[in-house]
XYZ file of C-alpha atoms in Angstrom:
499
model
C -2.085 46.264 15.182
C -3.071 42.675 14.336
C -0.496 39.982 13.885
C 2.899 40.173 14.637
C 4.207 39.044 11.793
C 6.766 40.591 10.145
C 4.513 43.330 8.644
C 3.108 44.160 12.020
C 6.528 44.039 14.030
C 7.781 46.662 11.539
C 4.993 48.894 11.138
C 4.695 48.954 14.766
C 8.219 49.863 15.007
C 7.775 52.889 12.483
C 4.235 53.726 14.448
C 6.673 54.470 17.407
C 9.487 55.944 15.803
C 6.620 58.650 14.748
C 5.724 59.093 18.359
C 2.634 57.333 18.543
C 1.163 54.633 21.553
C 1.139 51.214 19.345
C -0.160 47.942 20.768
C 0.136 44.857 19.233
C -2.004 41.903 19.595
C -0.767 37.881 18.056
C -2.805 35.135 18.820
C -0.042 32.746 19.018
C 1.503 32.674 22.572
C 4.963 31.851 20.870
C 6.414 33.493 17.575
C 7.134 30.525 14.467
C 10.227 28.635 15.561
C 9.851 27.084 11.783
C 12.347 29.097 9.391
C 8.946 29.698 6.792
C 9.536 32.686 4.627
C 13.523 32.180 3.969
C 15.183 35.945 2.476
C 15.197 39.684 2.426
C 15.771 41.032 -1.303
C 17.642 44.219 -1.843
C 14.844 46.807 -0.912
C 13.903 45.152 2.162
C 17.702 45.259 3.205
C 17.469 49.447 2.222
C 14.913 49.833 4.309
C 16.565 48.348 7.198
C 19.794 50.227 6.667
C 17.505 53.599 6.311
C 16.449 53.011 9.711
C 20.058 51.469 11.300
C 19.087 47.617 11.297
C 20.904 46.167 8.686
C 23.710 45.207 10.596
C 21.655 43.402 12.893
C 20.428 41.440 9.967
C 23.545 41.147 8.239
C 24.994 39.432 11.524
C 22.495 36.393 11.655
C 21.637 35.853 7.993
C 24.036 34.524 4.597
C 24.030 36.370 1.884
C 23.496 35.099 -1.578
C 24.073 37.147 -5.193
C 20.610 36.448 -6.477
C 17.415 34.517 -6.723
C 15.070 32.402 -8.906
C 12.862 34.193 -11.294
C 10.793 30.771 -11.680
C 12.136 27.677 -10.101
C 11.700 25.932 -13.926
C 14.541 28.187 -14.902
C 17.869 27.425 -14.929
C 19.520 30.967 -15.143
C 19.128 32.657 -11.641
C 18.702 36.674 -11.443
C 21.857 38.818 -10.636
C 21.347 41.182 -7.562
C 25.078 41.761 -7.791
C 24.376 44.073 -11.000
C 21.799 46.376 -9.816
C 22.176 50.008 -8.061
C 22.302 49.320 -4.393
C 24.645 49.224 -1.297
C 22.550 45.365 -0.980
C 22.888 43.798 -4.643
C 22.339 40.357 -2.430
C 19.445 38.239 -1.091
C 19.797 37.989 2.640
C 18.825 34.195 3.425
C 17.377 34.309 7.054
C 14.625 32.683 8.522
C 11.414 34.180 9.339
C 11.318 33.304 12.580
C 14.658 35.379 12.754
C 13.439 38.410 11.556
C 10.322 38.641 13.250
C 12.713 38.436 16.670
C 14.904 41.667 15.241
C 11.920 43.181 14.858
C 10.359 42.449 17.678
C 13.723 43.775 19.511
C 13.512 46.867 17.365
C 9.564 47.699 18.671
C 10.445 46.588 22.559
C 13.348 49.301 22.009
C 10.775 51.943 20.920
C 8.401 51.088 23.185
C 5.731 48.739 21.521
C 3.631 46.952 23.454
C 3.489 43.271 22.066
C 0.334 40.841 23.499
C 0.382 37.033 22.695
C -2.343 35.477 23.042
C -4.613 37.619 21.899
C -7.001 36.739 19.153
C -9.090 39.291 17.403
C -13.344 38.134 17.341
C -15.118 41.216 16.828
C -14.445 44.884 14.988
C -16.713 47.665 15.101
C -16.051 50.825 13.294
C -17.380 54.294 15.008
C -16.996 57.535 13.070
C -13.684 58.698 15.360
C -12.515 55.034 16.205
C -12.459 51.551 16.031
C -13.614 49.066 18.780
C -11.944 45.531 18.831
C -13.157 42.176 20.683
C -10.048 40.268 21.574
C -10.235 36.960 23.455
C -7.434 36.216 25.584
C -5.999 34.382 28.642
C -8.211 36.322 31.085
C -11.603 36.230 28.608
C -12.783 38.341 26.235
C -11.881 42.549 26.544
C -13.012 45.482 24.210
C -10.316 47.983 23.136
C -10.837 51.181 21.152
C -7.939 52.435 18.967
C -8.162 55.320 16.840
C -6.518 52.985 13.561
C -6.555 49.088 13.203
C -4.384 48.040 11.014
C -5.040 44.137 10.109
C -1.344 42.270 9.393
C -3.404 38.616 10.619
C -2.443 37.139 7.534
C -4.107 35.949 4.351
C -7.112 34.292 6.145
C -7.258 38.128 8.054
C -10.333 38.325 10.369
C -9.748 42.126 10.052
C -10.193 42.542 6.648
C -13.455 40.022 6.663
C -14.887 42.182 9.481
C -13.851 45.105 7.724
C -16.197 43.870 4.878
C -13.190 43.848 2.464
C -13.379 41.973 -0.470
C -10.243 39.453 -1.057
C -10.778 38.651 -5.170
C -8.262 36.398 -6.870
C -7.836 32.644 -7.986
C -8.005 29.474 -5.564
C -5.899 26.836 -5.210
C -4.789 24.528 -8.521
C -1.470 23.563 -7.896
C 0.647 22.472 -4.593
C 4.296 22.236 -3.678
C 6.173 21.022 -0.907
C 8.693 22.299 1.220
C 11.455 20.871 3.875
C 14.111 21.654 5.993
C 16.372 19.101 6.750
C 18.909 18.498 9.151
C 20.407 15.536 7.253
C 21.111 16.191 3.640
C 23.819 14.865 0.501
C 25.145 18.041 -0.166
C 26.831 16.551 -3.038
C 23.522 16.074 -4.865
C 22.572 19.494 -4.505
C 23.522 20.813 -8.262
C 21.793 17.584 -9.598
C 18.558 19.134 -7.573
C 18.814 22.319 -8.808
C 19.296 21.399 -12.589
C 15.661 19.268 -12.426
C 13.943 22.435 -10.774
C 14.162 21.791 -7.073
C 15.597 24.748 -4.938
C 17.779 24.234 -2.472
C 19.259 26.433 0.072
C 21.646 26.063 3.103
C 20.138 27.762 6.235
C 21.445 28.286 9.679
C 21.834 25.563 11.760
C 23.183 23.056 9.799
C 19.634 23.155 7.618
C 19.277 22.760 4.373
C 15.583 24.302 2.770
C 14.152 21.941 -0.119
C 11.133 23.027 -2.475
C 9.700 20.180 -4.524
C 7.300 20.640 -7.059
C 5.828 16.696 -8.307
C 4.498 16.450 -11.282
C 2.799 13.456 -9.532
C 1.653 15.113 -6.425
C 1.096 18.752 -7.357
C -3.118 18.254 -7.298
C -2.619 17.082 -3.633
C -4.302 20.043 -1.320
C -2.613 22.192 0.611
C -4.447 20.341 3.379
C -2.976 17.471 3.145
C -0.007 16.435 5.730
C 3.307 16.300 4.045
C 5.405 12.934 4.936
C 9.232 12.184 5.200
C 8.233 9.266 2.442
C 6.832 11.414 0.418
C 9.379 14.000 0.148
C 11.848 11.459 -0.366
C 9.785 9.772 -3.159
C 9.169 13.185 -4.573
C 12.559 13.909 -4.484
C 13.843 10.652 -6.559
C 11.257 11.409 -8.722
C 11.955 14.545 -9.886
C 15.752 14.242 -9.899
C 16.744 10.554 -9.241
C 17.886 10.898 -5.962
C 16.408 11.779 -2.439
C 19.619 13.752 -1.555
C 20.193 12.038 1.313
C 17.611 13.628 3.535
C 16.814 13.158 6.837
C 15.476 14.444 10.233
C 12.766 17.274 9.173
C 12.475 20.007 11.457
C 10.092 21.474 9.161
C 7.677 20.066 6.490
C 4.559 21.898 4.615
C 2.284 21.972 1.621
C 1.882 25.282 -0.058
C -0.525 25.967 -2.867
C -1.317 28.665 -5.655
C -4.162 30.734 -4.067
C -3.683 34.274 -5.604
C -6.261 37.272 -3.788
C -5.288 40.591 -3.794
C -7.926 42.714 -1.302
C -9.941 45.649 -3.261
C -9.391 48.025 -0.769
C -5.750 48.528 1.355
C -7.859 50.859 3.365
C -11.913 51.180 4.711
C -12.673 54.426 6.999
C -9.901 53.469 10.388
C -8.829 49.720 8.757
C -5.991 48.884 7.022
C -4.421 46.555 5.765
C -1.028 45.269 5.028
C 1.289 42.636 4.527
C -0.661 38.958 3.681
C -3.593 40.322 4.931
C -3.855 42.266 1.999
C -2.476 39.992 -0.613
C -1.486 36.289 -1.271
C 0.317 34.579 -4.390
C 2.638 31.274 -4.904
C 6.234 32.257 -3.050
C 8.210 31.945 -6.339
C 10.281 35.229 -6.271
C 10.239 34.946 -2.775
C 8.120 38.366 -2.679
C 5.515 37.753 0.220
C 7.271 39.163 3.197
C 8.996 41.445 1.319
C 6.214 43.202 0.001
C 4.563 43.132 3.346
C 7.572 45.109 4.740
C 7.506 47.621 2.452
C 3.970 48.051 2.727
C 4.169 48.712 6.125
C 7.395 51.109 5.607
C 4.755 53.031 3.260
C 2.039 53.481 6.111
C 3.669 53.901 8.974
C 4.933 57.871 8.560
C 1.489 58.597 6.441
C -0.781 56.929 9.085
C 1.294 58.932 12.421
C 1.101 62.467 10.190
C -2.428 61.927 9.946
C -2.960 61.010 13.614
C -0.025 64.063 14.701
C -2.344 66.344 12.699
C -0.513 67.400 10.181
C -1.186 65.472 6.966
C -2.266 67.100 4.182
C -5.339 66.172 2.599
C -5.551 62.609 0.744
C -1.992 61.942 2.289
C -3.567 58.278 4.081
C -5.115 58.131 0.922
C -1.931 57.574 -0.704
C -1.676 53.887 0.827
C -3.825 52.174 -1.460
C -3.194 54.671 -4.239
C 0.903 53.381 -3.847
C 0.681 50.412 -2.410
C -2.072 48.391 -3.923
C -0.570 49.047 -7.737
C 2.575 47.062 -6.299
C 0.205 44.466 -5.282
C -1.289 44.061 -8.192
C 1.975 43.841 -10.173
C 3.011 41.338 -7.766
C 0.039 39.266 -7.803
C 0.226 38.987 -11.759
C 3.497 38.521 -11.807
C 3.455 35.489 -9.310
C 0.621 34.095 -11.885
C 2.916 34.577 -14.706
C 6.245 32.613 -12.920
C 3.689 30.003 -11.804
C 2.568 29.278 -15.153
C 6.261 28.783 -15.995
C 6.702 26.211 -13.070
C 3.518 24.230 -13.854
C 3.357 24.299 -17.487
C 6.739 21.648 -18.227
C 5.179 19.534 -14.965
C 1.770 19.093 -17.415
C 2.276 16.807 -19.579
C 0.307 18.009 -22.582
C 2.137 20.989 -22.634
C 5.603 19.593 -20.996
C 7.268 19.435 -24.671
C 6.698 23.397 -25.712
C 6.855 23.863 -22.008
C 10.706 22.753 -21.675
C 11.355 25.080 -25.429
C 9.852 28.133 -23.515
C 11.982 27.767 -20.831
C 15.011 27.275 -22.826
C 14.269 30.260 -24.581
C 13.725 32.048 -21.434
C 16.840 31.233 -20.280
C 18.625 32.145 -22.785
C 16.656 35.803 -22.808
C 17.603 35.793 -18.413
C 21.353 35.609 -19.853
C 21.354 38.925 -21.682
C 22.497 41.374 -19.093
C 19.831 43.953 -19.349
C 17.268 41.823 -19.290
C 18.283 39.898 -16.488
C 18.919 43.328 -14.886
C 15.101 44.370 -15.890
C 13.710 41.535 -13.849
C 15.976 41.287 -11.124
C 14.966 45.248 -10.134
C 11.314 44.115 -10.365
C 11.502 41.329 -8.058
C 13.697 43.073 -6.093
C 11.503 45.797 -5.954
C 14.645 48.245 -6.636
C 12.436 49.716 -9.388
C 8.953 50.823 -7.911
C 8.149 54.160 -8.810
C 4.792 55.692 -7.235
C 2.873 58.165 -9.415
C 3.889 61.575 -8.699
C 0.807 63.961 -7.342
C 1.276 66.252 -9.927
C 2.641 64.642 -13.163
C 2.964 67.619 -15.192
C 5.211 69.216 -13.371
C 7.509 66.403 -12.193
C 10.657 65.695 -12.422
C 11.329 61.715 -13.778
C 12.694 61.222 -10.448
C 10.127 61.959 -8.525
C 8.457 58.435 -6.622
C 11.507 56.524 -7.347
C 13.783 55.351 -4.991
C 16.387 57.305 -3.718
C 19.916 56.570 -4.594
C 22.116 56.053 -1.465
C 24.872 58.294 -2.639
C 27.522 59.667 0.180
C 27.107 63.656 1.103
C 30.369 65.521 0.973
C 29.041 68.242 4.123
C 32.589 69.244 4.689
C 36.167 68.847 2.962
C 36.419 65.728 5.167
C 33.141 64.799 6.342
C 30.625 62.339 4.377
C 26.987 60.873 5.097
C 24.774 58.418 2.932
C 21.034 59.773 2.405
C 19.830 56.592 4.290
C 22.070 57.243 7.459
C 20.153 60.743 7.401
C 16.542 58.758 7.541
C 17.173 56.681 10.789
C 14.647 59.550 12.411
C 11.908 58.548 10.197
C 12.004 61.949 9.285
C 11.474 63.676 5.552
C 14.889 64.734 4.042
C 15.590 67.922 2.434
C 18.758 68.168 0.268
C 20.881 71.059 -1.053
C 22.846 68.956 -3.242
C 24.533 72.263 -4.878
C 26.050 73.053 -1.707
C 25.305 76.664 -1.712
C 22.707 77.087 0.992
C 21.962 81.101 -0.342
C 21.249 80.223 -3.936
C 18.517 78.376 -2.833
C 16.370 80.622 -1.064
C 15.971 77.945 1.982
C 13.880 79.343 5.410
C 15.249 78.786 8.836
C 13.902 75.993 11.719
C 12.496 73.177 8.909
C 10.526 75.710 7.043
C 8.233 76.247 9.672
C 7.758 72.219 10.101
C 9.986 71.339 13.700
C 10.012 67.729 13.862
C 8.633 66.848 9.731
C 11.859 67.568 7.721
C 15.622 67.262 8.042
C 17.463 69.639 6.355
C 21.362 69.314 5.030
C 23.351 71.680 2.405
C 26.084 69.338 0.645
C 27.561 67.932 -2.691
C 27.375 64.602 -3.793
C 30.562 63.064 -2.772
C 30.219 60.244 -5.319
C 29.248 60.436 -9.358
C 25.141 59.090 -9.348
C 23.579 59.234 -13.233
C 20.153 59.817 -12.066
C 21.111 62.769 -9.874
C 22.941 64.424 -12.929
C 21.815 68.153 -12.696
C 19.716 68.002 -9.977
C 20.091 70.774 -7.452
C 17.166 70.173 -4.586
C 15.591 66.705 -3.488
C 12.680 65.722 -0.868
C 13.250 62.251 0.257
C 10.117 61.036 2.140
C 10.745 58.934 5.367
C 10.374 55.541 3.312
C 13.216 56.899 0.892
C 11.287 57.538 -2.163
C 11.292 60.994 -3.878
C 8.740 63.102 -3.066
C 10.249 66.073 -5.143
C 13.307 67.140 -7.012
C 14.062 69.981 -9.096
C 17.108 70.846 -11.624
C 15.996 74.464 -11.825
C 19.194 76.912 -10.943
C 16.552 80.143 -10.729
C 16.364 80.702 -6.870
C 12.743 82.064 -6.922
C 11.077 79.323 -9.245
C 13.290 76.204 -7.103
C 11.346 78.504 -4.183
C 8.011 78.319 -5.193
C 8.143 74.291 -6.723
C 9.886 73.661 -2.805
C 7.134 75.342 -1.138
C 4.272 73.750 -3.113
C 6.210 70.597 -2.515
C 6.366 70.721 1.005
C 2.540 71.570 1.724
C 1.740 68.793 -0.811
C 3.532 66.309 1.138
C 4.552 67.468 4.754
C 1.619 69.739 5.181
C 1.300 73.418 6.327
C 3.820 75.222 8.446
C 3.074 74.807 12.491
């Protein structure tokens, strides 16, 4: 692995959970202290709880009921009305989650080396040899994968040969946190199109965009002045500000790489994709990309992956960067358009309009799952013959597995492990083989009824839950032999042949 950002540090993790020797190498000696990348939506937050971190989050972070869909509207997104145990934003610093996930490798047995900067990738047929330049000179490792998390200036991907397409940079913002702030100026802020969040610490996280200064590169040093000017001109006040601990310039460059994936290199998190942080989708894409690999890339290495399954990466994950990357353009366009002032006018009318479309419930609910990414579906292997649930997420309903006794499907993933359900609690009717099906180690099995009511799982007698909690197969059949033969074609599709 290279970079241990957040991407890396949990991909890493789930590398180890599989079983298999992961190193990591970070060029930085120290991780960020600066807070950078600010919240966790509701899907990142699943994830942790399907693997037993959530608390750990929950415990250092503040939890808010929504986000921005585009910082020049005024109606925020509701998290509290979608279908999750998380319907929140989890406001934590970066800095703070790439310790917890740091922790979580260390515990598995990652090995983590700072200092270490990538300069030279070859690839061989059966491996991939690294040049890394370190404290004690320059050293060649061999690895049988490289995955490149180095951000979105990624040496691995350029050595790689991968192609990073997109749009450059157009339009700037600026960002702060603040020791000192007028907290009584903070609506006035946020009704001119500044955000502003309280962090940890006593901090409080501004994002300015100037009509006046929004040309100014990315490159350019960002001032206590000029926030403060920035600040009184957007909403006639600098809010009191004072003592920055953090101050940067961040700009509109949108790339999207063409390939997730070239013979032993991939890619993931920045690395593979970069976009304006409205939505606050970055990170969180980057951890769910690297929930997505990690099972696929240790089944292929453990020998056991079907065909294609690596394959599968890009296939899944480079459709969700692509719907991210447009979507970023689209909220963009909506924060720069009423800062231009040919177009401020209809700008402002669009927005209004916009807001008032953000305060119907079901639409608000349509783009809150999207940015959430509560609503990412992958395209089922065999379309056919699927069921509509099948690569959506699964619901995290409780298990009834005795008269007393309950488990949620995510407290069953904290192995990493596939899931096999019996949700009609009858473990003859369904025809099930003993030990995993002939798969020790792949799949856990568990005969139970749904101990709470879950519309989507209406009818549906049999579910595959892949380690990453999306559905790999369901079936609402209630013939024993035909739920036999879609379960075993199932299985060898995704979890391979029996040992």
């Amino acid at each position: 692995m290279v970079g241990a950002g957040p991407a890396g540090l949990l991909l890493a993790g789930e590398l180890a959970l599989a079983g298999m020797r992961t190193r990591v190498v970070e060029r930085r000696l120290e991780s960020h202290r600066e807070s950078r990348a600010l919240n966790l939506h509701p899907r990142s937050m699943e994830l942790m709880d399907m693997r037993g971190l959530a608390d750990r989050f929950l415990a250092v972070g503040r939890t808010v009921p929504g986000w921005q869909f585009a910082a020049s509207l005024k109606q925020p997104l509701d998290f509290t009305a979608l279908d999750t145990r998380h319907p929140y934003a989890l406001l934590i610093a970066q800095s703070r989650t790439e310790a917890l996930l740091a922790e979580r490798a260390r515990e598995l047995g990652v090995e983590i080396h700072r200092g270490y900067e990538a300069v030279a990738l070859r690839q061989d047929p059966d491996d991939v040899e690294v040049g890394l330049r370190g404290p004690g000179g320059e050293v060649t490792v061999r690895a049988r994968y490289v995955v490149g998390c180095d951000g979105g200036r990624s040496f691995v991907r350029q050595a790689a040969g991968i192609g990073f397409p997109g749009t450059g940079e157009s339009m700037t913002a600026v960002v702060g946190d603040f020791a000192v702030a007028d907290h009584a100026d903070n609506d006035r802020a946020r009704q001119h199109g500044v955000l502003v969040a309280r962090l940890e610490a006593g901090l409080t996280r501004f994002v300015v965009m100037d009509p006046d200064r929004i040309r100014a590169p990315s490159t350019e040093p960002v001032t206590l002045e000029e926030f403060r000017t920035s600040l009184k001109r957007v909403c006639g006040t600098d809010c009191g500000i004072d003592e920055p601990r953090w101050l940067s310039r961040f700009g509109n460059t949108t790339r999207l790489a063409e390939s997730y994936r070239r013979g032993s290199v991939l890619l993931a998190g920045d690395a593979a994709h970069v976009h304006f942080p409205v939505g606050a989708q970055g990170l969180n894409t980057g951890l769910q990309d690297a929930m997505n690999l990690g099972w696929k890339l240790a089944a292929h290495v453990h020998g056991w992956a079907p065909p294609a399954l690596l394959d599968t990466y890009h296939t899944e994950r480079h459709a969700v960067g692509r719907a991210v990357t447009d979507g970023t353009l689209a909220q963009t366009l909506l924060v720069e358009l009423p800062l231009t002032e040919r177009y401020g006018l209809p700008a402002g009318i669009l927005c209004e309009l916009l807001d008032t479309l953000l305060g119907m419930k079901d639409v608000n609910r349509h783009l809150a799952a999207r940015i959430s990414a509560l609503d990412i579906a992958y395209p089922p292997p065999d379309a056919s013959r699927a069921d509509p649930l099948t690569g959506r997420r699964m619901p995290d309903i409780g298990l009834a597995t005795t008269a007393t006794e309950t488990v949620r499907v995510y407290e069953l993933l904290r192995g990493g492990h596939f899931v096999l359900l019996n949700l009609d609690g009858d473990e003859e009717s369904c025809g099930w083989e003993p030990e995993e099906h002939g798969r020790p180690g792949r799949i856990r099995t568990l005969t139970a009824r749904p101990a709470e009511v879950h519309p989507d799982l209406d009818g549906v007698s049999e579910v595959l839950v892949r380690p990453d909690g999306h559905i790999a197969w369901a079936t609402r059949t209630t013939d024993t032999d035909t739920r036999r033969a879609e379960r075993t074609r199932a299985l060898n599709t995704w979890t391979g042949a029996p040992a």
